[in-house]
Amino acid sequence: MKGRTRVLSLLDGRPLDRLPLMPITMMFAADQIGVPYGRYATDHRVLVRGQIETARRFDFDHVSAISDPCREAADLGAAIEYYPDQPPAVVESKALLGEARQLARLECPDPTSAPRMADRIAALSLLRQEVGGDLLIEGWVEGPCALAANLRGINALMLDVVDEPGFVRDLCAFCVELALLFARAQVEAGADLIGIGDAAASLVGPARYEELVFPEEQRLIEGIHALGARTRLHICGRTRRLLRQLARLGTDILDLDWMVPIEEARAACGPEQVLLGNIDPVALLRGGTPAGVREGLGDCHAAAGGRYIVGAGCEVVRDTPLPNLLAMVEYARAHGGRAGPGSHP
Amino acid sequence: MAVLEELREAVLTGDKDRAVEVTRLGLETSIDPQALIDDAMIPAMDEVGRRFEEEEYFVPELLLSARAMKAALELIRPLLADTGASSRGCIVIGTVKGDLHDIGKNLVSAMFEGAGFEVVDLGSDVSPEAFVAAAREKSADLVGLSALLTVTMPSMKSTIEALEAAGLRDRVKVLVGGAPLSTDYAVEIKADAYAPNATAAVRAAQELVGGRAPCR
Ligand code: B12
């Protein structure tokens, strides 16, 4: 069974041969082809080579255009610092929205001609050309809270959610406008699925998440579905207290960070939700042993029951020992996937 | 008594205006300014930290409480200078080279100020050379290093080595923190202490360098 078919079979409830495998790789993938990360993030040909090479070596079911959280922010005019061998990062002290009222003047650029977004779109076209039909092709957008943090500065945004909720609501709505334009262009270029990264959403707490972030994430997910693509939502960090809300979002894949007990996610989301994750990428996948990785995944799998995709809680970090990652690959290969809702594997 | 309790409550709930008002009231009724800090603000921030650990509080609440505390401190600080009990020592703090995570470091920095230390905050992505230069220039008593990424933890080690090479290591204590760290790692890289959160950081700093001179 080809990777793309395998993942789509799981999502659509058709039988499949084994558990799908979809870990996030960025710096790890660049290291695999021996290219400094700065080039991986800024040249789609390098990213595509890194993704395809990594997926082939480790039998992943997907390739992804994820690279750094700054593509949208850069094209909106935010100050970005580029590093030779690290992901680009926004310069918070020069935040684009240093004054909240500057939001009124912000306009969505056309993703197909704005340089950093266009580079991701080019990556997706090239991925479609090279591995389309074989591997699932994943595009990526920043979620409303993450992009808002990149534009306003995360420290300022965390106070805004209390001081100026109206502003935060408007800002998140703007971010979703852009995300939907960007997602459309990525789907047209070849993405089967759009990953949504909304790291900062884990920091605000359930009440403010419900009020300010949830409605916009939901609108984004519905909008991507309307484009004919699937969604994977990944929120870095502690989202245990958000599970009841995450369950209602309707994302095809809920990708959980390692701090979230999968059994709680299963209980909150019900048997239909596809869950992905979530061993500790640092302590266990990078710092542990192959046996530990197998055991950790066994626990996740048992807790998730059916409708489960193998992966780590977050990005597979640089310098992860190959035997540990191979143990993850072997785990997926050795276990049958459950298309339908199941109790235990 | 009521003032202390009210101030504690104001900081705990992140109510800046109320914190300022109560502090003003307290000072008018000639409560010992140091008591406002030690018996109201610090215990409040302790509780804030506890609620954060328990996932009852989240980052906005942490920042609101820190802001309320800082606002109240503005009123108290000049009075402490008068009584001569001004600074408890000079702290240089920053997030290490390659690491941009600064929310936790900012909180720790605010708490140090709250506890009466003078703080020089170098920001994030700070090179070992910049730590050394600031420690020397300010004649710091303590250097606080923050790292949130496993890949930047070695920058802590190189910063400590740079302090050593510059001949400053016997004069400055080094306190490290950040989510991926541990006491074991602190020992391994020859830091003086590790603290898991902002209130523990204050306690550690007080133990290491309490009562020293302000920054130069
Ligand atoms: C917000 C965030 C970001 C923001 C940071 C914005 C900013 N201005 O800070 C952005 C989006 C930029 C970001 C980027 C990245 N991030 Co990030 N991020 C987080 C997140 C969600 C929250 C961190 C946080 O602020 N916590 C809240 C504060 C209050 O807690 P704290 O920092 O731990 O601080 C407390 C204590 O540690 C202690 N403390 C902190 N500093 C100090 C200092 C001293 C001296 C002392 C004594 C104590 C102390 O006291 C604090 C208060 O109690 C975490 C996940 C999580 N929930 O932990 C990931 C996380 C830290 N990020 C991670 C990663 C991998 C990245 C990226 C590499 C991702 C990428 N590929 O682009 C980049 C790296 C950028 C860089 N070069 O630094 C990983 C790190 C894994 C690891 N151990 O290596 C985490 C854990 C996510 C994960 N599950 O994998 N991130």
XYZ file of C-alpha atoms and ligand atoms in Angstrom:
652
model
C 0.000 0.000 0.000
C 1.351 3.456 -0.879
C 1.763 6.008 1.875
C -0.833 8.383 0.490
C -3.416 5.615 0.166
C -2.605 4.374 3.637
C -3.230 7.729 5.318
C -6.347 8.478 3.284
C -7.678 4.987 3.997
C -7.403 5.620 7.686
C -9.056 9.025 7.412
C -11.883 7.642 5.268
C -12.442 4.525 7.352
C -11.251 2.016 4.727
C -9.052 -0.988 5.599
C -5.302 -0.463 5.655
C -2.227 -2.662 5.956
C -0.400 -1.018 8.874
C -0.319 2.032 11.088
C 0.425 5.237 9.167
C 3.643 7.051 10.103
C 3.752 10.862 9.940
C 6.405 12.428 12.222
C 7.284 16.095 11.683
C 10.821 16.592 10.374
C 12.519 19.894 9.579
C 16.064 20.355 10.889
C 16.406 16.574 11.015
C 15.541 16.384 7.289
C 18.034 19.108 6.384
C 20.741 17.253 8.334
C 19.859 14.058 6.456
C 20.985 15.659 3.195
C 23.804 17.621 4.838
C 22.457 21.094 4.059
C 22.490 23.956 6.591
C 18.975 24.712 7.792
C 19.007 28.285 6.549
C 19.055 26.998 2.976
C 16.427 24.341 3.631
C 14.013 26.997 4.881
C 14.614 29.430 2.036
C 15.018 27.243 -1.086
C 12.133 24.944 -1.928
C 14.340 22.657 -4.026
C 16.461 21.890 -0.977
C 13.407 21.326 1.211
C 11.888 18.968 -1.351
C 15.108 16.978 -1.634
C 15.363 16.738 2.170
C 11.748 15.647 2.569
C 11.844 13.022 -0.161
C 15.172 11.624 0.972
C 14.016 11.443 4.609
C 10.655 9.886 3.716
C 12.418 7.229 1.592
C 15.019 6.413 4.237
C 12.484 6.059 7.016
C 9.457 4.863 5.115
C 7.291 7.841 6.111
C 3.844 8.021 4.587
C 4.019 11.728 3.890
C 6.221 14.618 2.864
C 5.703 18.119 4.253
C 6.396 21.724 3.322
C 6.637 22.827 6.979
C 9.827 24.764 7.708
C 9.416 27.676 10.132
C 6.624 29.835 11.502
C 7.670 33.005 9.674
C 6.602 32.664 6.037
C 3.323 34.553 6.355
C 4.763 37.131 8.753
C 7.743 37.776 6.465
C 5.494 38.474 3.487
C 3.368 40.825 5.560
C 6.499 42.851 6.217
C 7.533 41.677 9.695
C 11.213 41.922 10.614
C 12.731 38.460 10.344
C 16.158 37.272 11.360
C 17.698 34.599 9.140
C 20.301 32.238 10.561
C 22.745 30.038 8.678
C 21.773 26.817 10.404
C 18.557 27.498 12.344
C 14.953 28.322 11.477
C 14.284 31.972 10.627
C 12.614 33.828 13.489
C 10.581 37.006 13.931
C 12.323 39.869 15.707
C 9.902 40.490 18.541
C 11.379 43.828 19.555
C 10.479 45.146 16.094
C 7.020 43.576 15.948
C 5.000 44.549 12.887
C 2.032 45.482 15.060
C 3.921 47.397 17.730
C 0.758 49.501 17.921
C -2.530 47.611 17.843
C -4.137 50.175 15.536
C -1.659 49.330 12.764
C -3.815 46.266 12.117
C -6.295 48.400 10.193
C -3.630 49.128 7.590
C -2.548 45.530 7.098
C -3.477 43.853 3.823
C -3.182 40.236 2.748
C -0.495 39.787 0.097
C -1.090 37.417 -2.814
C 0.568 34.178 -1.647
C 1.490 33.191 -5.199
C 3.716 36.222 -5.652
C 4.862 37.034 -2.090
C 8.360 35.511 -1.915
C 8.348 33.271 1.149
C 4.818 31.982 0.663
C 5.449 31.447 -3.056
C 8.520 29.382 -2.160
C 6.340 27.010 -0.122
C 3.833 26.804 -2.955
C 6.699 25.956 -5.316
C 7.764 23.207 -2.909
C 4.295 21.678 -3.119
C 4.255 21.755 -6.943
C 7.617 20.061 -7.001
C 6.554 17.479 -4.409
C 3.482 16.693 -6.500
C 5.691 16.242 -9.540
C 8.149 13.982 -7.700
C 6.045 11.890 -5.325
C 2.423 12.843 -6.025
C 0.148 9.843 -5.667
C 2.788 7.889 -3.728
C 3.154 9.876 -0.552
C 0.636 12.142 1.120
C 1.601 15.752 0.427
C 1.264 18.083 3.389
C 1.113 21.857 3.095
C 1.368 24.105 6.122
C -0.130 27.331 7.472
C 0.215 29.172 10.753
C -2.899 29.048 12.899
C -4.604 32.248 14.078
C -2.941 32.469 17.475
C 0.540 31.624 16.183
C 0.409 34.159 13.378
C -1.092 36.769 15.696
C 1.848 36.179 18.052
C 4.299 36.561 15.183
C 2.781 39.886 14.136
C 2.152 41.405 17.544
C 4.952 39.805 19.589
C 4.028 36.868 21.778
C 4.686 38.658 25.072
C 2.392 41.551 24.069
C -0.301 39.226 22.712
C -0.494 37.365 26.017
C -1.474 40.610 27.754
C -3.749 41.680 24.886
C -5.931 38.617 25.384
C -6.902 40.168 28.714
C -6.571 43.895 28.014
C -7.854 44.058 24.429
C -9.851 40.952 23.561
C -11.599 42.781 20.713
C -8.273 43.524 19.081
C -7.168 39.918 19.457
C -10.400 38.731 17.868
C -9.909 41.061 14.883
C -6.270 40.074 14.571
C -7.050 36.347 14.629
C -9.759 36.888 12.012
C -7.259 38.665 9.787
C -4.793 35.800 10.269
C -7.410 33.304 9.136
C -8.140 35.358 5.993
C -4.494 35.071 5.053
C -4.252 31.417 6.098
C -7.166 30.543 3.834
C -5.650 32.343 0.839
C -2.354 30.592 1.497
C -4.058 27.213 1.981
C -5.984 27.593 -1.291
C -2.785 28.232 -3.233
C -1.121 25.232 -1.575
C -4.022 22.928 -2.356
C -4.020 24.099 -5.964
C -0.282 23.388 -6.113
C -0.710 19.832 -4.882
C -1.265 19.605 -1.119
C -3.562 16.753 -0.057
C -3.627 17.959 3.501
C -2.907 21.251 5.229
C -1.123 21.186 8.563
C -2.036 24.000 10.926
C 0.556 24.973 13.524
C -0.891 27.038 16.349
C 1.803 26.845 19.037
C 0.842 29.941 20.998
C -2.711 28.627 21.488
C -1.417 26.315 24.219
C -0.436 29.275 26.350
C -3.700 31.198 26.773
C -5.752 28.724 28.815
C -9.169 27.189 28.109
C -11.447 30.180 28.724
C -9.589 32.544 26.445
C -8.969 29.801 23.920
C -12.705 29.172 23.727
C -13.544 32.844 23.386
C -10.819 34.084 21.038
C -9.036 31.250 19.278
C -11.440 28.340 18.913
C -13.929 30.099 16.584
C -11.122 31.141 14.242
C -9.406 27.755 14.206
C -12.782 26.228 13.438
C -13.374 28.651 10.575
C -9.931 27.837 9.189
C -10.548 24.092 9.327
C -13.959 24.431 7.667
C -12.446 26.655 4.992
C -9.725 24.113 4.208
C -12.305 21.344 4.007
C -14.255 23.465 1.536
C -11.123 23.519 -0.635
C -11.254 19.727 -0.745
C -8.234 19.134 1.497
C -7.773 17.454 4.873
C -6.385 19.055 8.017
C -3.849 18.190 10.689
C -3.875 20.473 13.729
C -0.720 20.660 15.800
C -0.559 22.817 18.909
C 2.833 22.609 20.647
C 2.766 22.345 24.378
C 0.264 21.686 27.116
C -3.219 21.358 25.618
C -4.678 18.951 28.121
C -7.115 21.558 29.378
C -8.247 22.312 25.807
C -9.195 18.756 24.853
C -12.951 19.247 25.149
C -12.732 22.108 22.688
C -10.226 20.447 20.359
C -12.677 17.571 20.099
C -15.265 19.909 18.567
C -12.985 21.456 15.935
C -13.547 18.827 13.278
C -9.885 18.510 12.286
C -9.179 15.283 10.381
C -6.028 14.648 12.397
C -5.410 15.892 15.925
C -1.647 15.876 16.454
C -0.878 16.025 20.183
C 2.238 17.141 21.989
C 3.758 14.721 24.472
C 2.446 16.481 27.583
C -1.095 15.369 26.732
C -2.149 11.891 27.908
C -3.613 10.199 24.821
C -6.189 8.318 26.871
C -7.631 11.657 27.951
C -7.691 12.832 24.345
C -9.479 9.650 23.279
C -12.011 10.028 26.074
C -12.642 13.673 25.175
C -12.773 13.212 21.400
C -14.603 9.920 21.102
C -13.731 6.905 18.940
C -13.912 8.617 15.515
C -11.209 11.252 15.937
C -7.875 10.350 14.331
C -5.134 11.003 16.898
C -1.424 11.376 16.117
C 1.526 11.211 18.448
C 2.877 11.595 20.944
C 6.062 10.273 22.541
C 8.417 12.884 24.002
C 10.596 13.910 21.052
C 13.432 15.044 23.265
C 13.634 12.842 26.360
C 12.510 9.628 24.668
C 13.063 9.800 20.912
C 16.326 11.699 21.101
C 17.504 10.720 24.555
C 16.082 7.219 25.016
C 16.722 3.768 23.576
C 15.042 1.834 20.744
C 13.353 -0.380 23.330
C 12.093 2.704 25.155
C 10.716 4.153 21.940
C 8.879 0.917 21.159
C 7.425 0.822 24.630
C 6.419 4.492 24.546
C 4.659 4.053 21.224
C 2.996 0.894 22.475
C 1.531 2.912 25.343
C 0.322 5.666 22.998
C -1.178 3.151 20.620
C -2.920 1.246 23.382
C -4.326 4.470 24.810
C -5.472 5.707 21.399
C -7.004 2.411 20.340
C -8.122 2.584 16.713
C -7.789 5.559 14.375
C -4.200 6.266 15.306
C -1.145 7.594 13.449
C 2.397 7.043 14.708
C 4.483 10.130 15.426
C 6.291 12.101 18.106
C 4.739 14.878 20.206
C 6.498 17.529 18.164
C 9.269 17.900 15.591
C 11.817 15.057 15.453
C 14.751 17.046 16.752
C 18.170 17.344 15.267
C 20.635 14.651 16.406
C 17.944 12.080 17.085
C 19.824 8.756 16.984
C 18.885 6.769 13.885
C 18.239 3.493 15.776
C 15.596 5.324 17.837
C 13.826 6.708 14.789
C 14.074 3.292 13.121
C 12.384 1.783 16.165
C 9.466 4.133 15.505
C 9.391 3.073 11.849
C 9.443 -0.590 12.863
C 6.612 -0.016 15.292
C 4.387 1.352 12.536
C 5.375 -1.466 10.167
C 4.682 -4.152 12.724
C 1.193 -3.030 13.693
C -2.001 -3.243 11.725
C -3.930 -0.022 11.425
C -7.515 0.141 12.484
C -9.655 2.046 10.045
C -12.766 1.994 12.114
C -13.242 3.126 15.666
C -11.685 0.531 17.888
C -11.208 0.045 21.551
C -7.791 -1.560 21.772
C -5.224 -2.628 19.194
C -2.617 43.175 58.016
C -5.621 43.817 55.817
C -3.350 45.757 53.471
C -0.969 42.851 53.073
C -3.840 40.486 52.411
C -5.361 42.845 49.851
C -2.069 43.370 48.087
C -1.511 39.649 47.936
C -4.958 39.244 46.397
C -4.366 42.049 43.887
C -1.107 40.521 42.676
C -2.620 37.052 42.634
C -5.482 38.210 40.414
C -3.214 40.393 38.289
C -5.121 43.564 39.169
C -2.545 46.270 38.567
C -4.666 49.280 39.555
C -5.723 47.703 42.789
C -2.159 46.632 43.591
C -0.977 50.213 43.161
C -3.833 51.628 45.199
C -3.371 49.222 48.088
C 0.369 49.777 48.091
C -0.145 53.525 48.273
C -2.561 53.037 51.129
C -0.126 50.752 52.908
C 2.694 53.229 52.598
C 0.483 56.029 53.916
C -0.317 53.973 56.994
C 3.455 53.483 57.289
C 3.662 49.748 56.805
C 7.257 48.588 56.366
C 7.813 48.676 52.583
C 9.940 45.547 52.772
C 7.010 43.716 54.354
C 4.836 44.601 51.372
C 7.304 42.726 49.226
C 8.216 39.844 51.513
C 4.827 39.204 53.077
C 2.475 40.051 50.211
C 4.060 40.093 46.775
C 6.427 37.148 47.041
C 3.828 34.840 48.609
C 1.372 35.936 45.905
C 3.850 35.100 43.139
C 4.552 31.770 44.848
C 0.864 30.967 44.592
C 0.755 32.196 40.979
C 3.587 29.792 40.173
C 1.806 26.953 41.911
C -1.408 27.582 39.988
C 0.585 27.653 36.750
C 2.125 24.276 37.537
C -1.340 22.906 38.262
C -2.653 24.304 34.952
C -5.139 26.550 36.753
C -3.252 29.625 35.572
C -1.816 30.134 32.113
C 0.740 32.488 30.604
C -1.558 35.574 30.479
C -2.232 35.256 34.212
C 1.501 34.902 34.917
C 2.241 38.058 32.975
C -0.646 39.989 34.544
C 0.519 39.150 38.048
C 4.089 40.079 37.193
C 2.841 43.379 35.778
C 0.774 44.142 38.889
C 3.770 43.387 41.079
C 6.074 45.586 39.017
C 3.642 48.512 39.143
C 3.402 48.300 42.933
C 7.173 48.056 43.175
C 7.645 51.348 41.377
C 6.124 52.976 44.453
C 8.152 50.995 46.927
C 11.563 51.093 45.306
C 12.413 54.768 46.100
C 11.567 54.188 49.756
C 13.835 51.184 49.978
C 16.638 53.293 48.559
C 16.027 55.779 51.403
C 16.314 53.165 54.104
C 19.572 51.948 52.585
C 18.124 48.488 52.048
C 18.133 49.183 48.338
C 19.570 46.396 46.228
C 20.095 42.820 47.202
C 22.653 42.358 44.478
C 23.217 42.714 40.762
C 21.897 40.090 38.356
C 22.655 39.801 34.657
C 20.110 37.584 32.910
C 19.464 36.389 29.357
C 18.405 33.528 27.104
C 21.473 31.819 25.688
C 22.875 31.926 22.165
C 20.645 30.374 19.531
C 17.543 30.408 21.731
C 14.706 32.896 21.289
C 12.314 31.727 23.996
C 11.983 34.597 26.430
C 8.587 34.416 28.157
C 9.927 32.404 31.096
C 13.105 34.452 31.308
C 11.076 37.691 31.380
C 9.055 36.381 34.280
C 12.112 35.345 36.228
C 13.623 38.730 35.537
C 10.486 40.507 36.820
C 10.533 38.355 39.940
C 14.175 39.192 40.619
C 13.283 42.866 40.452
C 10.350 42.194 42.702
C 12.626 40.633 45.262
C 14.827 43.712 45.272
C 17.657 42.714 42.984
C 18.936 45.040 40.333
C 18.515 43.296 36.995
C 20.283 43.774 33.692
C 18.238 41.868 31.102
C 20.247 41.124 27.958
C 17.267 39.674 26.055
C 17.445 36.462 24.045
C 20.004 34.852 21.725
C 22.786 36.236 23.916
C 26.362 35.185 23.129
C 28.821 34.044 25.810
C 30.893 37.153 25.040
C 27.915 39.426 25.713
C 27.277 37.719 29.072
C 30.934 38.115 29.995
C 31.030 41.770 28.964
C 27.892 42.639 30.943
C 28.981 40.670 34.005
C 32.297 42.482 34.026
C 30.960 45.944 33.291
C 28.166 45.780 35.871
C 30.248 43.783 38.335
C 27.384 41.329 38.570
C 26.947 39.021 41.539
C 24.932 36.496 39.610
C 24.380 35.506 35.991
C 21.035 33.873 35.140
C 20.931 31.716 32.019
C 17.743 30.518 30.361
C 17.401 27.810 27.664
C 14.243 26.157 26.342
C 15.799 24.109 23.584
C 17.814 20.961 24.065
C 20.073 22.100 21.255
C 20.919 25.363 23.031
C 21.709 23.840 26.411
C 25.387 23.498 25.396
C 25.433 27.306 24.989
C 25.019 27.443 28.761
C 28.134 25.386 29.167
C 30.104 27.599 26.790
C 28.874 30.711 28.613
C 30.090 29.314 31.924
C 33.425 28.423 30.335
C 33.703 31.939 28.926
C 33.118 33.410 32.397
C 35.857 31.134 33.660
C 38.261 32.094 30.880
C 37.599 35.771 31.610
C 38.595 35.202 35.225
C 35.143 36.131 36.527
C 33.912 32.759 37.654
C 34.986 33.088 41.293
C 33.188 36.422 41.563
C 29.852 35.556 39.912
C 27.436 32.804 40.709
C 25.604 31.135 37.839
C 21.947 30.155 38.093
C 20.351 28.208 35.241
C 16.747 27.468 34.284
C 14.355 26.527 31.497
C 12.016 23.628 30.844
C 14.486 21.003 29.529
C 17.006 21.509 32.353
C 17.632 19.612 35.540
C 19.797 19.778 38.627
C 21.949 17.025 37.145
C 22.636 19.091 34.073
C 23.432 22.148 36.192
C 26.003 20.108 38.114
C 27.438 18.702 34.909
C 28.085 22.139 33.417
C 29.350 23.507 36.760
C 26.551 26.014 37.335
C 25.967 26.952 40.963
C 22.273 26.145 40.955
C 19.200 25.260 38.922
C 15.687 26.505 39.614
C 12.567 25.057 38.006
C 10.401 28.180 38.180
C 10.409 31.887 38.939
C 9.804 31.750 42.693
C 12.397 29.024 43.135
C 14.723 31.234 41.096
C 14.295 34.070 43.605
C 14.978 31.753 46.501
C 18.068 30.381 44.839
C 19.355 33.877 44.087
C 18.782 34.969 47.659
C 20.723 31.988 48.922
C 23.553 32.480 46.467
C 24.058 36.228 46.600
C 21.479 37.831 48.905
C 22.521 41.176 50.348
C 25.180 42.189 47.853
C 25.789 45.576 46.285
C 23.807 47.002 43.353
C 25.109 46.949 39.783
C 27.886 49.306 38.893
C 6.110 29.905 22.934
C 7.032 28.876 22.306
C 7.788 29.277 21.188
C 7.778 30.703 20.659
C 8.751 31.534 21.545
C 8.360 33.005 21.632
C 9.078 33.717 22.740
N 9.276 34.996 22.542
O 9.431 33.183 23.772
C 8.299 30.490 19.194
C 7.124 30.292 18.270
C 9.190 31.600 18.632
C 9.043 29.163 19.336
C 10.003 28.749 18.430
C 10.634 27.506 18.493
N 10.382 26.509 19.358
Co 9.225 26.733 20.874
N 7.949 26.659 22.222
C 7.126 27.541 22.820
C 6.243 26.887 23.897
C 4.859 26.638 23.262
C 6.066 27.652 25.215
C 7.338 28.087 25.964
C 6.947 29.046 27.072
O 6.992 30.255 26.900
N 6.461 28.522 28.225
C 5.934 29.320 29.327
C 7.054 29.791 30.289
C 6.431 30.592 31.417
O 7.678 28.643 30.829
P 9.286 28.408 30.771
O 9.828 29.062 29.587
O 9.570 26.971 30.975
O 9.859 29.232 32.017
C 9.702 28.836 33.366
C 10.840 27.912 33.876
O 11.411 27.105 32.874
C 11.799 28.810 34.562
N 12.868 29.487 33.813
C 12.889 29.918 32.536
N 14.013 30.587 32.279
C 14.750 30.619 33.402
C 15.985 31.176 33.689
C 16.532 31.045 34.960
C 17.843 31.673 35.271
C 15.820 30.315 35.948
C 16.418 30.132 37.274
C 14.573 29.760 35.673
C 14.032 29.906 34.396
O 10.959 29.797 35.102
C 9.872 30.080 34.194
C 8.657 30.491 34.976
O 8.188 29.464 35.829
C 7.019 25.531 24.170
C 6.116 24.338 24.532
C 5.736 24.405 25.981
N 4.480 24.586 26.257
O 6.595 24.366 26.828
C 7.745 25.307 22.847
C 9.152 24.599 22.813
C 9.964 25.158 23.990
N 9.707 24.997 21.511
C 10.328 24.029 20.965
C 10.941 24.125 19.668
C 11.571 22.853 19.117
C 10.958 25.341 18.954
C 11.575 25.578 17.557
C 12.915 24.915 17.280
C 10.518 25.125 16.529
C 10.892 25.331 15.079
N 11.365 24.282 14.447
O 10.728 26.422 14.565
C 11.677 27.127 17.496
C 13.084 27.588 17.949
C 13.281 29.068 17.907
C 14.538 29.406 18.648
N 15.675 29.482 17.966
O 14.523 29.584 19.846
C 10.344 22.774 21.815
C 11.680 22.544 22.501
C 12.058 21.070 22.519
C 13.411 20.930 23.124
N 13.469 20.616 24.420
O 14.398 21.101 22.473
C 9.121 23.024 22.779
C 9.237 22.354 24.165
C 7.910 22.482 22.027
C 7.955 20.952 21.893
N 7.061 20.247 22.496
O 8.778 20.385 21.231
N 8.626 28.493 20.396
